[in-house]
Short mmCIF file of N, CA, C and O in Angstrom, two decimals:
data_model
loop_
_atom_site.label_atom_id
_atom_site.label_comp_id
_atom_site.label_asym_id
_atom_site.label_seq_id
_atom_site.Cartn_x
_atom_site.Cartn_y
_atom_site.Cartn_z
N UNK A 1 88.38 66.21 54.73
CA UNK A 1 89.79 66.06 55.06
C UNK A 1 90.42 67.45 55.14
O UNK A 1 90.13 68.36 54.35
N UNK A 2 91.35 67.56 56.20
CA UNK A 2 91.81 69.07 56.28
C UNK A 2 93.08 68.81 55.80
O UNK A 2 93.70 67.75 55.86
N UNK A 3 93.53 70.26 55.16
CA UNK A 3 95.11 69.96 55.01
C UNK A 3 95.73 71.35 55.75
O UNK A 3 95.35 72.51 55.89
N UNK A 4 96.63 70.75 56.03
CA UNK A 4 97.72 72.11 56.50
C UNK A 4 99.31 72.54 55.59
O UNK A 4 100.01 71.66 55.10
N UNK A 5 99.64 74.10 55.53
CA UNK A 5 100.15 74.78 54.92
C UNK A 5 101.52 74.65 55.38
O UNK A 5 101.93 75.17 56.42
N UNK A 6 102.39 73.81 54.41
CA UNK A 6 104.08 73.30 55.04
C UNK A 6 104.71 74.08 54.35
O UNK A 6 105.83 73.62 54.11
N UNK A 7 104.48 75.32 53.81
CA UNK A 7 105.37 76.31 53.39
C UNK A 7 105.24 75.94 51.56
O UNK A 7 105.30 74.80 51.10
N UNK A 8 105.08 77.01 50.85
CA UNK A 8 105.12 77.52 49.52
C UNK A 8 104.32 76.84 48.49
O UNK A 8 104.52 76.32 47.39
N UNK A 9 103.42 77.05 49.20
CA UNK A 9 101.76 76.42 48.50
C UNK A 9 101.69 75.13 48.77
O UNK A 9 101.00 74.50 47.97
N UNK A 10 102.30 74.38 49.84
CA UNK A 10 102.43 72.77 49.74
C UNK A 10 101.66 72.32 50.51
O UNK A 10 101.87 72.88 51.58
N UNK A 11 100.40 71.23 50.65
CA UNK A 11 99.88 71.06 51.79
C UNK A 11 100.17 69.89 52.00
O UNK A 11 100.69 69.18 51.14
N UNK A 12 99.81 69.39 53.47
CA UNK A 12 99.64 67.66 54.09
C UNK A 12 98.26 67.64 54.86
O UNK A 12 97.80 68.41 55.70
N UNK A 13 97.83 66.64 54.34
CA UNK A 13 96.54 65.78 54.71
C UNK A 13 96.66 65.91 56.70
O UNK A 13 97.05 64.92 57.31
N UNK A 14 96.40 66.78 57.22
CA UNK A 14 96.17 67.37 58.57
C UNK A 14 96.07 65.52 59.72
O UNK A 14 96.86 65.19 60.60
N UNK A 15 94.95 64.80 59.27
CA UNK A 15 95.30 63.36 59.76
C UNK A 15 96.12 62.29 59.60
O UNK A 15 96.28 61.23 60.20
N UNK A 16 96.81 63.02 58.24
CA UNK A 16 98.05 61.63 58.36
C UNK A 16 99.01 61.55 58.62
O UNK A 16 99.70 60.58 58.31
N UNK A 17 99.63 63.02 59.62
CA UNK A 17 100.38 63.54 60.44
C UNK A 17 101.26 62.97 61.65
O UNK A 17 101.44 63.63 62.68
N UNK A 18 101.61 62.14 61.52
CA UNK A 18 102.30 61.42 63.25
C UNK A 18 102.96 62.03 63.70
O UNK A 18 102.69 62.02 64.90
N UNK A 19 104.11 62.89 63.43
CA UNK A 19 105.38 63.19 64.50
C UNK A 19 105.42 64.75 63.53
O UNK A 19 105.00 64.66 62.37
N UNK A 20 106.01 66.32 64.11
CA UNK A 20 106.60 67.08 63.84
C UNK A 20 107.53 66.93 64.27
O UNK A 20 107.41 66.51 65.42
N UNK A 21 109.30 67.14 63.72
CA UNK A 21 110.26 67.20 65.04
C UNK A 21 111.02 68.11 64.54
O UNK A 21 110.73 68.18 63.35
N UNK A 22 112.09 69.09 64.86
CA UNK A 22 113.50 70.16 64.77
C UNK A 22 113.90 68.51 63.84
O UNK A 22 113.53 67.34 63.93
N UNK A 23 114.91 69.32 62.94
CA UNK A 23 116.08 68.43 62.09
C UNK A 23 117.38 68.41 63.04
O UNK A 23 118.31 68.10 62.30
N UNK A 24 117.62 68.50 63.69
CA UNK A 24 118.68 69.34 64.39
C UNK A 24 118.98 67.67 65.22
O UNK A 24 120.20 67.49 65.16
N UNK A 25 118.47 66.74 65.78
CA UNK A 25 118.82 65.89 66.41
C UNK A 25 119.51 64.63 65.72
O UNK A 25 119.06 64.28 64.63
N UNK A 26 120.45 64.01 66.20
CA UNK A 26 120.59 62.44 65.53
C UNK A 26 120.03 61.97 64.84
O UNK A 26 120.11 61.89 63.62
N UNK A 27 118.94 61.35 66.00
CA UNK A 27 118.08 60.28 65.46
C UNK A 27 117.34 60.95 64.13
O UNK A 27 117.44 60.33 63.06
N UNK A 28 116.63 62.15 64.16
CA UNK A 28 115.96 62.73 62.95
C UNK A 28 117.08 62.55 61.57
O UNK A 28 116.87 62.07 60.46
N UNK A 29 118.14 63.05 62.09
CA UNK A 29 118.79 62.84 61.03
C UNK A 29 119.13 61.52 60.25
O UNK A 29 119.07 61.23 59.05
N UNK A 30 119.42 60.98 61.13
CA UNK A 30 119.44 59.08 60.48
C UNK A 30 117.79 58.87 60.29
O UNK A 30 117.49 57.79 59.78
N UNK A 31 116.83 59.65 60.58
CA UNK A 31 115.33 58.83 59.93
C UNK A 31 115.39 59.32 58.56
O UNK A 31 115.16 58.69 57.53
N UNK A 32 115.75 60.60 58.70
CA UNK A 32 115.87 61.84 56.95
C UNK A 32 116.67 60.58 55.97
O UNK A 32 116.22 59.93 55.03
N UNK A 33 117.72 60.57 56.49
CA UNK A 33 118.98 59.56 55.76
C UNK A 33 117.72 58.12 55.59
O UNK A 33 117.48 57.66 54.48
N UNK A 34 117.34 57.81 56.31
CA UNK A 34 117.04 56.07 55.95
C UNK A 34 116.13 56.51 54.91
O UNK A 34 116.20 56.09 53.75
N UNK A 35 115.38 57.27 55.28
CA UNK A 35 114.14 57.90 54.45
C UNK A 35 114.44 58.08 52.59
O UNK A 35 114.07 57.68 51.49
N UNK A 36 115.16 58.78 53.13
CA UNK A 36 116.23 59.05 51.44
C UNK A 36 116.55 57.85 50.74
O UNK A 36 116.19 57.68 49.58
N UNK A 37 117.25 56.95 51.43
CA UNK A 37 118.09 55.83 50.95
C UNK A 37 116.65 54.92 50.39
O UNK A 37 117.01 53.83 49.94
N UNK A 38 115.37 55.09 50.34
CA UNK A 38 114.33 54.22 50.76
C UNK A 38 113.15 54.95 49.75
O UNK A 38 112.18 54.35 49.31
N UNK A 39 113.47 56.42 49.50
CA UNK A 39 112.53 56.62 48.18
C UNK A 39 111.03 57.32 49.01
O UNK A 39 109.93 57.59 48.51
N UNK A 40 111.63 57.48 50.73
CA UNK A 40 110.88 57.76 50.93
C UNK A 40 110.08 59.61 51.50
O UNK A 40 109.11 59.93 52.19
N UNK A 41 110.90 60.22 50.92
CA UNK A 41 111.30 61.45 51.52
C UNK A 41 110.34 62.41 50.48
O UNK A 41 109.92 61.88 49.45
N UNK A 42 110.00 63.80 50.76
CA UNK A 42 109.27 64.40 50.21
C UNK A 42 109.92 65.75 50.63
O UNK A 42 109.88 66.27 51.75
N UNK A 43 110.49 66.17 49.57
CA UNK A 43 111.12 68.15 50.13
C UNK A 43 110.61 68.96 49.44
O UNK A 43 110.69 69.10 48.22
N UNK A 44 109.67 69.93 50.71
CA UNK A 44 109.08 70.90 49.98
C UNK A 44 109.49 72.06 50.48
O UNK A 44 108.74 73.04 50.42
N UNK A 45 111.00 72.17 51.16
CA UNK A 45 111.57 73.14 51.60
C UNK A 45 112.00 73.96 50.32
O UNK A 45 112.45 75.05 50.65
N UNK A 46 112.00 73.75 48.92
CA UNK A 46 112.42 74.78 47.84
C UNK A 46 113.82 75.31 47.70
O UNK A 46 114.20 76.38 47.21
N UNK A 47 114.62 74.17 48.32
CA UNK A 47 115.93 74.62 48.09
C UNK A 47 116.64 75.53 49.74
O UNK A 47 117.80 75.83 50.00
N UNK A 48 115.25 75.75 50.62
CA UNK A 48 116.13 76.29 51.68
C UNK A 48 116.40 75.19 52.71
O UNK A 48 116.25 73.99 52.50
N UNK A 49 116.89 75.84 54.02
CA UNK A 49 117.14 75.01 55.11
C UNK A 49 115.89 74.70 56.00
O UNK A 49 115.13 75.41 56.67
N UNK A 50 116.02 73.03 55.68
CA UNK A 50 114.84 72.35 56.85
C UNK A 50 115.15 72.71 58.08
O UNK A 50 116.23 72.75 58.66
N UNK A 51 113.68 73.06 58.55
CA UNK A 51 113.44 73.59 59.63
C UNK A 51 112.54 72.71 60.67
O UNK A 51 112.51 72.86 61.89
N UNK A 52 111.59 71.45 59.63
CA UNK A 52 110.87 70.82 60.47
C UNK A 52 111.14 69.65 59.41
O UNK A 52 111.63 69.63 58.28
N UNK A 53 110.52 68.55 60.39
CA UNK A 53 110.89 66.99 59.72
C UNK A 53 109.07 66.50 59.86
O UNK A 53 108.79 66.31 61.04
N UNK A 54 107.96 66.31 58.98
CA UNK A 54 107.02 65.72 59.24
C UNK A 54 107.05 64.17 58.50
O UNK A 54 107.41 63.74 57.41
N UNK A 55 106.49 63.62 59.65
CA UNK A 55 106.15 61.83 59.80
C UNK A 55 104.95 61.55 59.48
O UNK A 55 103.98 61.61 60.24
N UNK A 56 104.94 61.21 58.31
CA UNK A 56 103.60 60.94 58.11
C UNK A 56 102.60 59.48 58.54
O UNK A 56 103.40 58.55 58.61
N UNK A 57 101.41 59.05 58.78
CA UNK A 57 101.47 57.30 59.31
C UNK A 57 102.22 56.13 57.92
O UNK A 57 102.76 55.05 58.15
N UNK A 58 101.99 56.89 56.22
CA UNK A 58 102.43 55.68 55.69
C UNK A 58 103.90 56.05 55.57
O UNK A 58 104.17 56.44 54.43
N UNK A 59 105.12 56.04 56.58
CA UNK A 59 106.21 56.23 57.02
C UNK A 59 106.62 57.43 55.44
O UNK A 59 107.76 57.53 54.97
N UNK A 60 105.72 57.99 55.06
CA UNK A 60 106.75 59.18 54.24
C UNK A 60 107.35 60.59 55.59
O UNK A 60 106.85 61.05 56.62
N UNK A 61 108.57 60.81 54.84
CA UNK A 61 108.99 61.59 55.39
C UNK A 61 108.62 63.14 54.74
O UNK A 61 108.63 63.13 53.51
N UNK A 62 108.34 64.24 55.25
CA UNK A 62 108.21 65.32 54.66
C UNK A 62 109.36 66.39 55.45
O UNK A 62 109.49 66.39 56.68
N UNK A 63 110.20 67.33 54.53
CA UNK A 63 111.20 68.07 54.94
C UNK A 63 110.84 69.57 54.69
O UNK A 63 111.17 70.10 53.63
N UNK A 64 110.20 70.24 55.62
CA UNK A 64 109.65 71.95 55.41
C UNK A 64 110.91 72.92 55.80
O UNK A 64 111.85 72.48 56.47
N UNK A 65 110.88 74.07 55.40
CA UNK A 65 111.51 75.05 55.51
C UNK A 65 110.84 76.14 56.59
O UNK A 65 111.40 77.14 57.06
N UNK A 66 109.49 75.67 56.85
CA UNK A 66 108.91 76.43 58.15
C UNK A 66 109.15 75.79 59.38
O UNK A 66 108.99 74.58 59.53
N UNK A 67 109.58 76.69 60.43
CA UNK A 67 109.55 76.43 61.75
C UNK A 67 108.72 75.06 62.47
O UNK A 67 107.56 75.45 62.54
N UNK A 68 108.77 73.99 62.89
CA UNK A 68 108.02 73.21 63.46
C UNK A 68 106.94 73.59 64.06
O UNK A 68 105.79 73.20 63.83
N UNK A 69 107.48 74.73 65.21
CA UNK A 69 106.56 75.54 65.98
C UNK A 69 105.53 75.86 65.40
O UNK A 69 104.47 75.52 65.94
N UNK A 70 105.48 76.68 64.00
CA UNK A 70 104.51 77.08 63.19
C UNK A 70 103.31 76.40 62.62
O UNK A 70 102.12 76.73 62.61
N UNK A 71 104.05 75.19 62.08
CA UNK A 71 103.28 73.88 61.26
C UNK A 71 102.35 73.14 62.76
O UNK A 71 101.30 72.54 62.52
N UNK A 72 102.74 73.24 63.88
CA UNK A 72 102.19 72.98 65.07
C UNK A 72 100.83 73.74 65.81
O UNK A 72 99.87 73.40 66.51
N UNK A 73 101.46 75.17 65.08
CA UNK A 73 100.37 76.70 65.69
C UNK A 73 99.10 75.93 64.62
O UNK A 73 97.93 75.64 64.90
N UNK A 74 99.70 75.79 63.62
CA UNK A 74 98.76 75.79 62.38
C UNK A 74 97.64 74.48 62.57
O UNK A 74 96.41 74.51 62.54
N UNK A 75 98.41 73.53 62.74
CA UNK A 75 97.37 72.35 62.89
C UNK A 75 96.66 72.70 64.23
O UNK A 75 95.44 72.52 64.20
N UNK A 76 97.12 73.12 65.30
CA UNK A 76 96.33 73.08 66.59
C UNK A 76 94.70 74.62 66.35
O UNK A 76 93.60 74.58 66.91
N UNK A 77 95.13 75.57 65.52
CA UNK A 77 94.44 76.18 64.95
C UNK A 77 93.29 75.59 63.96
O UNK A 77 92.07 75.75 63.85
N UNK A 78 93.97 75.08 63.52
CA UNK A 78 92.71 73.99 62.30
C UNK A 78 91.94 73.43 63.25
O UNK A 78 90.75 73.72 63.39
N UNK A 79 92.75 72.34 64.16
CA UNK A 79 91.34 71.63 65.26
C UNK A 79 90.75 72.56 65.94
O UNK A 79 89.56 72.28 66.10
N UNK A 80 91.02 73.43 66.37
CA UNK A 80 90.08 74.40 67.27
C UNK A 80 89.12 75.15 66.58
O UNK A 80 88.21 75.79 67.12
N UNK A 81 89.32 75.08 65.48
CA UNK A 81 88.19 75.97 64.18
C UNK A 81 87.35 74.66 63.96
O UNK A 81 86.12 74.71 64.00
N UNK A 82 87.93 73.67 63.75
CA UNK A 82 86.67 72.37 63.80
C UNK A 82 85.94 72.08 64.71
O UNK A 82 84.81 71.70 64.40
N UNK A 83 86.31 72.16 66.17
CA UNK A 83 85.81 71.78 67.20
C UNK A 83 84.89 73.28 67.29
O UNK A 83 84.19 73.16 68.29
N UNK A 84 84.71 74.25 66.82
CA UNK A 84 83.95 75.66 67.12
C UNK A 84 82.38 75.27 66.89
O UNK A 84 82.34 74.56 65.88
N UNK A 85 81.32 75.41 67.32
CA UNK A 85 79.75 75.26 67.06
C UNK A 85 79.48 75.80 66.11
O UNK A 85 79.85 76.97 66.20
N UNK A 86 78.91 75.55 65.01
CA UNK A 86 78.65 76.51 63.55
C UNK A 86 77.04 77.13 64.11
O UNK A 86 76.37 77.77 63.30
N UNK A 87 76.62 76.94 65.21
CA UNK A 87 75.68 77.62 65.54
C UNK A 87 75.78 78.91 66.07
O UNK A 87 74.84 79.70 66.18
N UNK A 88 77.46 79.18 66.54
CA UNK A 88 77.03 80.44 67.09
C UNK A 88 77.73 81.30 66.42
O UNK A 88 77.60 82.50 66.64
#
């Protein structure tokens, strides 16, 4: 199982990943809110400003303080280091 690095030693399970999105929209914001109201939210932003909203498949919400873009570089980096031939 791979995990990826959501900012300040925190990781997520790399496959149980569904959605990255900006906080910045509506709808994200009413999922954050239902999420909350529901016990279902996870902040490992440390007190700063969310920067990315991750969806996990068992509907937890996760709230990072790193760039989406980044948490995106990072996982697409992980699969391409998996998919590499350990033969050469």
């Amino acid at each position: 199982m791979k995990f990826i690095n959501v900012g300040f030693g925190n990781m997520v399970a790399a496959g149980h990943i569904v959605a990255i999105a900006a906080p910045d929209s509506a709808p994200i914001k009413r999922l954050v809110q239902d999420a909350k109201e529901d016990d279902r939210v996870i902040d490992v932003s440390c007190g700063r400003r969310t920067r990315a909203v991750i969806i996990t498949d068992s509907e937890h919400v996760i709230l990072s303080a790193i760039q989406a873009e980044t948490i995106t570089n990072r996982l697409s980096d992980d699969a391409s280091d998996a998919s590499e031939d350990p033969d050469d």
